[in-house]
Backbone as numpy.savetxt, mean C-alpha at the origin, in Angstrom:
# Nx Ny Nz CAx CAy CAz Cx Cy Cz
32.56 1.87 -73.04 32.20 2.80 -71.98 30.88 3.44 -72.35
29.88 3.37 -71.44 28.55 3.91 -71.71 28.41 5.33 -71.21
27.43 6.08 -71.83 27.20 7.48 -71.46 26.27 7.60 -70.28
25.54 6.54 -69.93 24.58 6.61 -68.82 25.09 5.76 -67.65
24.88 6.27 -66.44 25.22 5.52 -65.22 23.97 5.43 -64.34
23.81 4.28 -63.76 22.67 4.07 -62.87 23.16 3.96 -61.44
22.56 4.76 -60.51 22.97 4.78 -59.10 22.20 3.71 -58.33
22.76 2.51 -58.35 22.11 1.39 -57.65 22.58 1.34 -56.21
21.67 0.99 -55.28 22.11 0.86 -53.87 23.01 -0.34 -53.71
23.99 -0.19 -52.89 24.90 -1.29 -52.58 24.20 -2.28 -51.65
24.83 -3.48 -51.61 24.27 -4.52 -50.75 24.33 -4.05 -49.30
23.18 -4.13 -48.60 23.13 -3.73 -47.18 22.85 -2.27 -46.98
22.82 -1.45 -48.12 22.57 -0.03 -47.99 21.07 0.24 -48.07
20.52 1.09 -47.20 19.09 1.36 -47.15 18.66 2.14 -48.37
17.44 1.82 -48.89 16.90 2.55 -50.02 16.30 3.88 -49.60
16.11 4.11 -48.28 15.45 5.33 -47.80 16.48 6.43 -47.57
15.97 7.67 -47.69 16.81 8.82 -47.39 17.03 8.91 -45.89
18.05 9.66 -45.46 18.28 9.80 -44.01 17.05 10.30 -43.26
16.30 11.25 -43.86 15.12 11.79 -43.20 14.05 10.71 -43.04
13.87 9.92 -44.12 12.87 8.84 -44.05 13.28 7.80 -43.01
14.58 7.52 -42.94 15.05 6.53 -41.95 14.77 7.01 -40.54
14.96 8.29 -40.30 14.69 8.84 -38.96 13.21 8.74 -38.64
12.37 9.07 -39.63 10.91 9.01 -39.41 10.47 7.57 -39.13
11.07 6.62 -39.90 10.72 5.21 -39.68 11.17 4.75 -38.30
12.33 5.25 -37.88 12.82 4.88 -36.56 11.91 5.42 -35.47
11.46 6.64 -35.62 10.55 7.23 -34.63 9.21 6.51 -34.64
8.75 6.14 -35.82 7.48 5.41 -35.91 7.57 4.05 -35.23
8.74 3.41 -35.40 8.94 2.11 -34.73 8.93 2.25 -33.22
9.57 3.32 -32.71 9.57 3.54 -31.26 8.15 3.82 -30.77
7.40 4.58 -31.55 6.01 4.88 -31.14 5.18 3.62 -31.06
5.43 2.68 -32.00 4.69 1.42 -31.96 5.02 0.62 -30.71
6.29 0.71 -30.27 6.69 -0.03 -29.08 5.99 0.50 -27.83
5.88 1.81 -27.70 5.32 2.38 -26.47 3.82 2.59 -26.56
3.24 2.34 -27.74 1.80 2.55 -27.90 0.97 1.69 -26.94
1.28 0.39 -26.76 0.50 -0.39 -25.80 0.58 0.15 -24.37
1.77 0.66 -24.00 1.92 1.21 -22.66 1.06 2.46 -22.50
1.12 3.33 -23.52 0.31 4.56 -23.46 -1.18 4.23 -23.42
-1.57 3.21 -24.20 -2.98 2.82 -24.20 -3.40 2.27 -22.84
-2.53 1.47 -22.24 -2.84 0.93 -20.91 -2.94 2.03 -19.87
-2.03 3.01 -19.94 -2.08 4.13 -19.00 -3.35 4.95 -19.19
-3.74 5.13 -20.45 -4.95 5.90 -20.73 -6.19 5.21 -20.17
-6.22 3.88 -20.30 -7.40 3.13 -19.84 -7.43 3.02 -18.33
-6.27 2.73 -17.72 -6.25 2.45 -16.29 -6.04 3.68 -15.42
-5.50 4.75 -15.96 -5.18 5.92 -15.13 -5.90 7.18 -15.61
-5.71 7.53 -16.87 -6.24 8.79 -17.36 -7.77 8.81 -17.36
-8.37 7.76 -17.91 -9.84 7.73 -17.98 -10.49 7.73 -16.59
-10.04 6.87 -15.63 -10.65 6.94 -14.29 -10.47 8.29 -13.62
-9.31 8.93 -13.84 -9.07 10.23 -13.20 -10.01 11.29 -13.77
-10.13 11.32 -15.07 -11.03 12.30 -15.70 -12.48 12.04 -15.29
-12.85 10.76 -15.25 -14.22 10.41 -14.86 -14.49 10.82 -13.41
-13.49 10.61 -12.55 -13.64 10.98 -11.13 -13.77 12.49 -10.98
-12.97 13.24 -11.71 -13.06 14.70 -11.66 -14.42 15.18 -12.16
-14.90 14.54 -13.22 -16.22 14.92 -13.75 -17.32 14.65 -12.73
-17.22 13.54 -12.02 -18.21 13.24 -10.98 -18.14 14.24 -9.84
-16.90 14.63 -9.47 -16.72 15.52 -8.33 -17.28 16.91 -8.56
-17.37 17.35 -9.78 -17.89 18.70 -10.07 -19.30 18.65 -10.63
-19.96 17.52 -10.41 -21.32 17.39 -10.93 -22.23 16.81 -9.86
-23.51 16.98 -10.05 -24.50 16.37 -9.16 -24.79 14.98 -9.71
-24.28 13.96 -8.99 -24.35 12.59 -9.51 -24.83 11.64 -8.43
-25.66 10.71 -8.81 -26.06 9.62 -7.94 -25.67 8.31 -8.62
-25.96 7.19 -7.94 -25.60 5.91 -8.52 -26.33 5.66 -9.84
-27.61 6.00 -9.88 -28.40 5.72 -11.08 -28.35 6.82 -12.11
-28.09 8.07 -11.67 -28.13 9.20 -12.59 -26.91 10.07 -12.42
-25.79 9.73 -13.07 -24.59 10.56 -12.99 -24.69 11.80 -13.87
-23.91 12.81 -13.52 -23.78 14.05 -14.32 -25.14 14.72 -14.56
-25.87 14.95 -13.48 -27.18 15.59 -13.63 -27.07 17.10 -13.67
-25.94 17.64 -13.30 -25.77 19.08 -13.38 -24.40 19.49 -12.85
-23.90 20.63 -13.33 -22.58 21.11 -12.93 -22.70 21.91 -11.62
-21.88 21.53 -10.62 -21.93 22.21 -9.32 -20.61 22.88 -8.98
-19.63 22.80 -9.84 -18.34 23.44 -9.59 -17.60 22.82 -8.42
-17.10 23.68 -7.51 -16.30 23.18 -6.38 -17.14 23.00 -5.12
-18.44 22.96 -5.28 -19.33 22.85 -4.12 -19.02 21.60 -3.29
-18.82 20.46 -3.95 -18.55 19.23 -3.23 -17.23 19.31 -2.47
-16.22 19.94 -3.07 -14.92 20.07 -2.40 -15.05 20.97 -1.16
-15.79 22.07 -1.30 -15.97 22.99 -0.16 -16.71 22.29 0.98
-17.74 21.52 0.63 -18.50 20.79 1.66 -17.65 19.74 2.33
-16.83 19.07 1.53 -15.95 18.02 2.08 -14.96 18.58 3.08
-14.37 19.73 2.74 -13.36 20.33 3.62 -13.96 20.93 4.87
-15.31 21.06 4.93 -15.97 21.59 6.13 -16.70 20.49 6.91
-16.53 19.24 6.48 -17.21 18.13 7.14 -16.33 17.59 8.27
-16.70 17.81 9.53 -15.83 17.35 10.64 -15.72 15.84 10.71
-16.76 15.11 10.32 -16.70 13.65 10.38 -15.67 13.12 9.39
-15.67 13.64 8.16 -14.71 13.16 7.17 -13.30 13.61 7.51
-13.15 14.83 8.00 -11.80 15.30 8.38 -11.25 14.46 9.54
-12.15 14.12 10.47 -11.72 13.25 11.57 -11.33 11.87 11.06
-12.08 11.37 10.09 -11.76 10.06 9.50 -10.39 10.10 8.82
-10.09 11.20 8.14 -8.77 11.32 7.51 -7.65 11.32 8.56
-7.87 12.08 9.64 -6.85 12.13 10.70 -6.62 10.76 11.32
-7.71 10.04 11.58 -7.56 8.70 12.17 -6.91 7.73 11.18
-7.22 7.87 9.91 -6.60 7.00 8.90 -5.10 7.25 8.81
-4.69 8.51 8.87 -3.26 8.83 8.81 -2.54 8.26 10.03
-3.11 8.50 11.22 -2.48 7.99 12.45 -2.40 6.47 12.43
-3.46 5.83 11.98 -3.48 4.37 11.93 -2.43 3.85 10.94
-2.38 4.44 9.74 -1.47 3.96 8.71 -0.01 4.13 9.12
0.33 5.30 9.66 1.72 5.56 10.05 2.17 4.63 11.17
1.31 4.46 12.18 1.72 3.67 13.35 1.74 2.17 13.05
0.69 1.64 12.44 0.64 0.20 12.20 1.68 -0.23 11.16
1.92 0.60 10.16 2.93 0.25 9.15 4.33 0.19 9.77
4.62 1.16 10.64 5.92 1.17 11.31 6.07 -0.04 12.23
5.00 -0.36 12.96 5.04 -1.52 13.86 5.22 -2.82 13.07
4.50 -2.95 11.97 4.62 -4.16 11.16 5.98 -4.27 10.51
6.55 -3.14 10.11 7.90 -3.17 9.52 8.93 -3.62 10.55
8.82 -3.08 11.77 9.77 -3.46 12.82 9.63 -4.94 13.16
8.40 -5.38 13.35 8.18 -6.78 13.70 8.59 -7.72 12.55
8.21 -7.36 11.34 8.56 -8.18 10.18 10.06 -8.26 9.97
10.75 -7.15 10.21 12.22 -7.13 10.04 12.91 -8.00 11.09
12.41 -7.95 12.32 12.99 -8.78 13.37 12.78 -10.27 13.07
11.60 -10.62 12.61 11.34 -12.03 12.27 12.20 -12.45 11.08
12.37 -11.56 10.10 13.21 -11.88 8.95 14.66 -12.07 9.37
15.13 -11.25 10.33 16.49 -11.42 10.84 16.65 -12.79 11.50
15.61 -13.19 12.24 15.66 -14.51 12.88 15.69 -15.62 11.84
14.87 -15.49 10.81 14.86 -16.50 9.74 16.19 -16.54 9.01
16.81 -15.39 8.82 18.11 -15.34 8.13 19.18 -16.08 8.93
19.10 -15.95 10.25 20.10 -16.63 11.08 19.90 -18.14 11.08
18.69 -18.58 10.68 18.42 -20.02 10.66 18.85 -20.66 9.34
19.44 -19.87 8.45 19.97 -20.36 7.17 18.91 -21.12 6.37
19.13 -22.42 6.14 18.24 -23.17 5.26 16.82 -23.25 5.79
16.64 -23.34 7.11 15.30 -23.41 7.66 14.53 -22.12 7.43
15.25 -21.02 7.23 14.59 -19.74 7.03 13.71 -19.74 5.80
14.16 -20.34 4.71 13.36 -20.36 3.49 12.08 -21.18 3.69
12.19 -22.28 4.45 11.00 -23.07 4.73 10.02 -22.27 5.60
10.54 -21.58 6.61 9.67 -20.82 7.51 8.99 -19.67 6.79
9.68 -19.05 5.83 9.05 -17.97 5.09 7.84 -18.48 4.30
7.88 -19.74 3.87 6.73 -20.31 3.17 5.58 -20.56 4.15
5.92 -20.93 5.38 4.89 -21.22 6.38 4.16 -19.94 6.79
4.91 -18.86 6.97 4.29 -17.62 7.46 3.42 -16.97 6.40
3.44 -17.48 5.19 2.59 -16.91 4.14 1.11 -17.29 4.33
0.82 -18.25 5.19 -0.55 -18.73 5.34 -1.55 -17.63 5.68
-1.29 -16.74 6.66 -2.27 -15.66 6.93 -2.50 -14.76 5.72
-1.44 -14.58 4.92 -1.57 -13.71 3.75 -2.48 -14.32 2.69
-2.55 -15.66 2.68 -3.39 -16.33 1.70 -4.87 -16.32 2.10
-5.16 -15.94 3.33 -6.54 -15.92 3.80 -7.25 -14.69 3.24
-8.43 -14.83 2.67 -9.15 -13.66 2.17 -9.44 -12.66 3.28
-9.35 -11.36 3.01 -9.57 -10.35 4.05 -10.92 -10.49 4.75
-11.94 -10.91 4.02 -13.25 -11.05 4.64 -13.21 -12.14 5.72
-12.52 -13.25 5.42 -12.44 -14.32 6.40 -11.58 -13.92 7.59
-10.56 -13.10 7.35 -9.76 -12.58 8.46 -10.65 -11.77 9.41
-11.48 -10.89 8.84 -12.39 -10.09 9.66 -13.38 -10.95 10.41
-13.96 -11.95 9.74 -14.94 -12.82 10.39 -14.28 -13.62 11.52
-13.08 -14.14 11.25 -12.39 -14.93 12.28 -12.11 -14.09 13.52
-11.61 -12.87 13.32 -11.30 -12.03 14.47 -12.56 -11.52 15.15
-13.65 -11.38 14.43 -14.91 -10.98 15.07 -15.40 -12.09 15.99
-15.22 -13.34 15.58 -15.61 -14.47 16.43 -14.68 -14.58 17.64
-13.39 -14.31 17.43 -12.44 -14.38 18.55 -12.74 -13.32 19.60
-13.12 -12.11 19.13 -13.31 -10.98 20.05 -14.75 -10.83 20.53
-15.65 -11.70 20.14 -17.06 -11.56 20.52 -17.22 -11.63 22.04
-18.07 -10.76 22.62 -18.28 -10.80 24.09 -18.91 -12.11 24.53
-19.86 -12.62 23.75 -20.55 -13.86 24.13 -19.97 -15.03 23.35
-19.24 -15.88 24.05 -18.69 -17.08 23.41 -17.42 -16.85 22.63
-16.85 -15.66 22.70 -15.61 -15.39 21.98 -14.42 -16.10 22.62
-13.44 -16.47 21.80 -12.29 -17.22 22.31 -11.49 -16.40 23.32
-11.27 -15.11 23.03 -10.43 -14.30 23.91 -11.10 -14.06 25.25
-12.38 -13.68 25.23 -13.10 -13.47 26.50 -13.17 -14.76 27.29
-13.43 -15.88 26.65 -13.49 -17.16 27.34 -12.17 -17.52 27.99
-11.07 -17.26 27.28 -9.74 -17.56 27.84 -9.43 -16.69 29.05
-9.73 -15.38 28.92 -9.45 -14.46 30.03 -10.28 -14.80 31.26
-11.55 -15.18 31.04 -12.41 -15.54 32.17 -11.94 -16.85 32.80
-11.56 -17.82 31.98 -11.14 -19.11 32.53 -9.87 -19.00 33.38
-8.98 -18.03 33.04 -7.79 -17.83 33.85 -8.01 -16.83 34.98
-9.24 -16.33 35.13 -9.56 -15.42 36.22 -9.03 -14.01 36.03
-8.65 -13.65 34.82 -8.11 -12.30 34.58 -9.21 -11.26 34.49
-10.39 -11.64 34.10 -11.54 -10.73 34.08 -12.74 -11.50 34.62
-13.72 -10.73 35.18 -14.92 -11.37 35.71 -16.09 -11.29 34.75
-16.08 -10.25 33.91 -17.16 -10.05 32.94 -16.57 -9.96 31.53
-17.30 -10.42 30.54 -16.78 -10.29 29.16 -16.56 -8.83 28.77
-15.53 -8.61 27.99 -15.21 -7.25 27.51 -15.70 -7.10 26.08
-16.37 -5.98 25.83 -16.82 -5.70 24.47 -15.68 -4.99 23.73
-14.78 -5.78 23.15 -13.60 -5.19 22.50 -13.98 -4.29 21.33
-15.04 -4.66 20.63 -15.42 -3.87 19.45 -16.43 -2.78 19.80
-16.81 -2.69 21.09 -17.76 -1.65 21.49 -17.09 -0.44 22.10
-15.80 -0.52 22.35 -15.05 0.60 22.90 -14.19 1.23 21.80
-14.19 2.55 21.67 -13.45 3.17 20.55 -11.97 2.79 20.49
-11.29 2.84 21.63 -9.85 2.54 21.62 -9.60 1.06 21.40
-10.37 0.21 22.11 -10.18 -1.23 21.95 -10.56 -1.68 20.53
-11.54 -1.02 19.94 -11.94 -1.38 18.58 -10.81 -1.10 17.58
-10.15 0.05 17.75 -8.99 0.36 16.87 -7.86 -0.65 17.10
-7.65 -1.01 18.39 -6.61 -2.00 18.67 -6.95 -3.34 18.04
-8.25 -3.70 18.08 -8.67 -4.98 17.47 -8.41 -4.96 15.96
-8.72 -3.84 15.32 -8.46 -3.73 13.87 -6.96 -3.81 13.59
-6.18 -3.14 14.44 -4.72 -3.16 14.24 -4.15 -4.56 14.42
-4.67 -5.30 15.41 -4.17 -6.66 15.65 -4.51 -7.57 14.46
-5.74 -7.46 13.96 -6.13 -8.27 12.80 -5.28 -7.91 11.58
-5.04 -6.63 11.40 -4.19 -6.17 10.29 -2.76 -6.68 10.46
-2.29 -6.63 11.69 -0.94 -7.12 12.00 -0.82 -8.61 11.67
-1.83 -9.37 12.05 -1.81 -10.81 11.80 -1.82 -11.12 10.30
-2.56 -10.32 9.57 -2.71 -10.61 8.14 -1.51 -10.17 7.31
-0.95 -8.98 7.61 0.03 -8.40 6.70 1.48 -8.53 7.15
1.73 -8.85 8.43 3.13 -9.00 8.86 3.87 -10.08 8.07
3.26 -11.24 7.76 3.98 -12.22 6.93 4.46 -11.65 5.61
3.67 -10.78 5.00 4.09 -10.14 3.75 5.35 -9.31 3.97
5.39 -8.58 5.08 6.56 -7.76 5.40 7.77 -8.67 5.66
7.53 -9.80 6.32 8.62 -10.74 6.61 9.25 -11.24 5.31
8.41 -11.58 4.35 8.93 -12.08 3.07 9.79 -11.02 2.38
9.29 -9.79 2.35 10.04 -8.72 1.68 11.34 -8.41 2.41
11.30 -8.37 3.74 12.52 -8.10 4.51 13.52 -9.25 4.36
13.02 -10.47 4.33 13.92 -11.63 4.14 14.61 -11.55 2.78
13.87 -11.15 1.76 14.48 -10.99 0.43 15.54 -9.89 0.44
15.27 -8.79 1.16 16.25 -7.71 1.23 17.51 -8.16 1.97
17.32 -8.90 3.05 18.49 -9.37 3.82 19.30 -10.39 3.03
18.65 -11.13 2.15 19.35 -12.15 1.36 20.31 -11.54 0.35
20.14 -10.26 0.05 21.02 -9.60 -0.94 22.37 -9.19 -0.35
22.49 -9.24 0.98 23.77 -8.85 1.60 24.79 -9.97 1.42
25.93 -9.71 0.82 26.94 -10.76 0.63 27.45 -11.31 1.96
27.67 -12.61 2.00 28.15 -13.24 3.24 29.54 -12.73 3.64
30.32 -12.39 2.64 31.68 -11.95 2.93 31.76 -10.68 3.74
30.71 -9.84 3.65 30.73 -8.57 4.39 30.71 -8.84 5.89
29.79 -9.72 6.30 29.71 -10.04 7.74 30.94 -10.81 8.21
31.45 -11.68 7.35 32.63 -12.45 7.74 33.84 -11.54 7.94
33.98 -10.53 7.08 35.09 -9.59 7.23 34.94 -8.78 8.52
33.68 -8.37 8.82 33.45 -7.62 10.06 33.73 -8.49 11.28
33.41 -9.78 11.17 33.65 -10.71 12.29 35.15 -10.88 12.53
35.90 -10.92 11.45 37.36 -11.03 11.58 37.94 -9.78 12.24
37.32 -8.62 11.94 37.79 -7.36 12.53 37.37 -7.20 13.99
36.60 -8.15 14.50 36.23 -8.09 15.92 34.91 -7.41 16.22
34.07 -7.16 15.21 32.79 -6.50 15.43 31.81 -7.47 16.09
31.09 -6.97 17.11 30.11 -7.82 17.77 28.79 -7.80 17.00
27.79 -8.51 17.51 26.52 -8.65 16.78 25.84 -7.31 16.58
25.79 -6.48 17.63 25.12 -5.18 17.52 25.85 -4.28 16.52
27.17 -4.28 16.55 27.94 -3.43 15.61 27.73 -3.89 14.17
27.66 -5.22 13.96 27.41 -5.70 12.59 26.02 -5.32 12.13
25.03 -5.37 13.04 23.67 -5.00 12.67 23.57 -3.50 12.38
24.13 -2.69 13.24 23.94 -1.24 13.15 24.78 -0.61 12.03
26.00 -1.12 11.84 26.90 -0.48 10.87 26.94 -1.19 9.52
26.41 -2.42 9.43 26.47 -3.15 8.15 25.07 -3.52 7.65
24.34 -4.29 8.46 23.05 -4.80 7.99 22.07 -3.66 7.73
21.87 -2.83 8.73 20.85 -1.78 8.60 21.14 -0.79 7.47
22.39 -0.28 7.32 22.64 0.62 6.18 22.45 -0.04 4.82
22.79 -1.34 4.72 22.69 -2.01 3.42 21.23 -2.28 3.01
20.34 -2.39 3.97 18.93 -2.67 3.63 18.04 -1.46 3.90
18.65 -0.29 4.13 17.83 0.89 4.45 16.92 1.26 3.28
17.44 1.24 2.06 16.63 1.60 0.90 15.47 0.61 0.68
15.74 -0.72 0.69 14.60 -1.65 0.57 13.59 -1.51 1.70
14.06 -1.26 2.92 13.13 -1.12 4.04 12.23 0.09 3.87
12.80 1.18 3.36 11.95 2.37 3.12 10.92 2.08 2.03
11.28 1.28 1.03 10.31 0.91 -0.01 9.20 0.03 0.57
9.59 -0.90 1.45 8.59 -1.78 2.07 7.64 -0.96 2.94
8.20 -0.01 3.67 7.36 0.84 4.52 6.39 1.67 3.68
6.88 2.18 2.57 6.02 2.97 1.69 4.89 2.11 1.12
5.21 0.89 0.72 4.19 -0.01 0.19 3.13 -0.34 1.24
3.57 -0.67 2.44 2.61 -1.00 3.50 1.81 0.23 3.92
2.44 1.39 3.85 1.75 2.64 4.20 0.58 2.87 3.25
0.82 2.66 1.98 -0.26 2.86 0.99 -1.38 1.85 1.21
-0.99 0.59 1.52 -2.01 -0.43 1.79 -2.83 -0.07 3.03
-2.18 0.47 4.04 -2.89 0.83 5.28 -3.83 2.02 5.06
-3.44 2.93 4.19 -4.34 4.06 3.91 -5.64 3.59 3.26
-5.59 2.43 2.63 -6.79 1.89 1.96 -7.61 1.00 2.90
-7.43 1.15 4.18 -8.16 0.32 5.15 -9.67 0.41 4.93
-10.28 -0.72 4.69 -11.74 -0.75 4.50 -12.34 -2.08 4.98
-11.79 -3.21 4.51 -12.44 -4.50 4.75 -12.55 -4.84 6.23
-11.48 -4.63 6.99 -11.52 -4.95 8.42 -12.49 -4.05 9.16
-12.55 -2.77 8.79 -13.52 -1.86 9.41 -14.94 -2.30 9.08
-15.16 -2.68 7.85 -16.50 -3.10 7.41 -16.96 -4.34 8.18
-16.07 -5.33 8.32 -16.46 -6.59 8.96 -16.50 -6.47 10.48
-15.48 -5.86 11.06 -15.35 -5.88 12.52 -16.24 -4.85 13.21
-16.25 -3.62 12.75 -16.93 -2.55 13.51 -17.96 -1.77 12.70
-17.94 -1.87 11.41 -18.78 -1.07 10.52 -18.68 0.43 10.86
-17.48 0.84 11.21 -17.22 2.26 11.48 -17.52 2.67 12.90
-18.09 1.80 13.71 -18.52 2.16 15.05 -17.51 1.79 16.12
-17.84 2.03 17.38 -19.12 2.62 17.83 -19.26 4.09 17.42
-20.45 4.46 16.99 -20.65 5.80 16.41 -19.84 5.92 15.14
-18.95 6.94 15.11 -18.03 7.11 13.99 -16.58 6.89 14.45
-16.41 6.20 15.57 -15.07 6.10 16.19 -14.05 5.43 15.29
-14.44 4.37 14.61 -13.48 3.64 13.76 -13.76 3.84 12.27
-14.43 4.91 11.95 -14.71 5.20 10.54 -13.44 5.71 9.87
-12.87 4.90 9.01 -11.70 5.34 8.24 -12.17 6.17 7.05
-11.22 6.82 6.40 -11.58 7.66 5.25 -12.18 6.82 4.13
-11.60 5.66 3.89 -12.11 4.77 2.84 -13.53 4.30 3.14
-13.79 3.97 4.41 -15.13 3.53 4.77 -16.13 4.69 4.71
-15.68 5.89 5.05 -16.56 7.07 4.95 -16.96 7.32 3.50
-16.01 7.18 2.59 -16.32 7.37 1.16 -17.30 6.31 0.69
-17.10 5.08 1.16 -18.03 3.99 0.79 -19.45 4.31 1.24
-19.60 4.75 2.49 -20.95 5.05 3.00 -21.58 6.21 2.23
-20.74 7.20 1.87 -21.27 8.35 1.12 -21.81 7.91 -0.24
-21.11 7.01 -0.88 -21.49 6.63 -2.25 -22.57 5.55 -2.27
-22.44 4.53 -1.40 -23.32 3.36 -1.49 -24.55 3.50 -0.61
-24.39 4.10 0.57 -25.54 4.22 1.47 -26.33 5.50 1.23
-25.62 6.60 0.95 -26.30 7.89 0.75 -26.45 8.22 -0.74
-25.90 7.40 -1.60 -26.03 7.55 -3.06 -25.49 8.88 -3.59
-24.70 9.59 -2.79 -24.14 10.86 -3.22 -22.77 10.60 -3.87
-22.78 10.17 -5.10 -21.55 9.78 -5.79 -20.66 10.99 -6.06
-21.26 12.13 -6.37 -20.48 13.34 -6.64 -19.66 13.76 -5.43
-20.30 13.77 -4.26 -19.59 14.11 -3.03 -18.54 13.06 -2.70
-18.87 11.79 -2.92 -17.89 10.72 -2.66 -16.68 10.87 -3.57
-16.89 11.29 -4.81 -15.76 11.50 -5.73 -14.87 12.64 -5.24
-15.50 13.72 -4.73 -14.70 14.82 -4.19 -13.91 14.38 -2.97
-14.53 13.57 -2.11 -13.81 13.06 -0.93 -12.65 12.16 -1.35
-12.86 11.38 -2.40 -11.79 10.51 -2.89 -10.59 11.32 -3.38
-10.88 12.40 -4.11 -9.79 13.24 -4.62 -9.05 13.91 -3.47
-9.80 14.42 -2.51 -9.17 15.08 -1.35 -8.31 14.07 -0.58
-8.85 12.88 -0.37 -8.10 11.85 0.37 -6.87 11.40 -0.42
-6.99 11.33 -1.75 -5.83 10.97 -2.56 -4.71 12.00 -2.43
-5.08 13.28 -2.40 -4.06 14.32 -2.21 -3.41 14.23 -0.82
-4.24 13.93 0.17 -3.69 13.77 1.53 -2.71 12.61 1.59
-3.05 11.50 0.94 -2.14 10.34 0.92 -0.82 10.72 0.23
-0.92 11.47 -0.86 0.30 11.91 -1.55 1.19 12.75 -0.66
0.58 13.67 0.10 1.38 14.52 1.00 1.95 13.71 2.16
1.16 12.75 2.67 1.62 11.95 3.82 2.75 11.01 3.45
2.74 10.53 2.22 3.79 9.58 1.81 5.01 10.28 1.21
4.91 11.58 0.97 6.02 12.31 0.35 7.32 12.24 1.17
7.27 12.41 2.51 8.53 12.29 3.28 9.17 10.91 3.13
8.36 9.87 3.07 8.91 8.51 2.93 9.57 8.36 1.56
8.93 8.93 0.53 9.51 8.87 -0.81 10.86 9.60 -0.84
10.90 10.78 -0.22 12.17 11.53 -0.16 13.24 10.76 0.60
12.83 10.10 1.69 13.79 9.31 2.46 14.32 8.14 1.64
13.45 7.51 0.88 13.88 6.40 0.03 14.87 6.90 -1.04
14.58 8.04 -1.66 15.50 8.59 -2.65 16.86 8.92 -2.04
16.84 9.39 -0.81 18.10 9.72 -0.13 18.92 8.46 0.12
18.26 7.38 0.54 18.98 6.12 0.76 19.54 5.58 -0.55
18.77 5.70 -1.62 19.25 5.19 -2.92 20.45 5.98 -3.41
20.42 7.30 -3.25 21.57 8.11 -3.68 22.81 7.75 -2.87
22.62 7.43 -1.59 23.76 7.07 -0.76 24.39 5.76 -1.22
23.54 4.83 -1.71 24.08 3.56 -2.20 24.88 3.75 -3.48
24.42 4.67 -4.34 25.12 4.92 -5.60 26.49 5.53 -5.32
């Protein structure tokens, strides 16, 4: 029997103290989330700070941060009737066209769902407009709507519906309708795909059980289909709403904000402020103001989506 004992770790027992093990565990977790934090810093934090710095400074395209101006750009932006009008028109356009596209896309998806196997093939076909670059969509619709030699005017004249060509892009209301139609043609297939995916998640047995209970088509749609896809539909509407708030390419190609400022969206107004007038500081302030407006406008939809999700749980 020896007088000395050595405290050797057992097989599988850690050599570190409990405190060191906790620190190592926390360090390991930090390493896992470090890439995410770095990506957020590069893609979100840095652009936001840079945008704020531009908004409170006198900046042009060639010479940023020439001097501190405080909230001057924000005050000027909030008193600019042209930009405020552009925000109002952008909100009205986004809310209305997104709702219309959601309704139309959902109806088409319902039709595709009823076609069973053919529905998956048709969903691939309707993706074609979505694959077209936005610039080409604008050019195509500008050629269709042109007063001289345009397809639509030529068709209407040939059927005797009009005697003189109509300047669709020269009238404020018709120009907005033309932008909405082009947007509808381009983005409705995207909504159809998303709605079709949402409808595909409904188990077949649910409808079969309702059919056995004697429910007609309208009752199955209203009491089964619509409640089960309410949460996905609200997400789709929110996504399309955000895309519509960023309206720029169709306005640039079809109307360039005209006639006058009639079809100037908020995004196009910011572009003209920064690129045509070289006032980058003011454009940054307009961007921040418009971003806050988008957040407030989409907040009810976010709350509605959360309510639908809680109901499902």
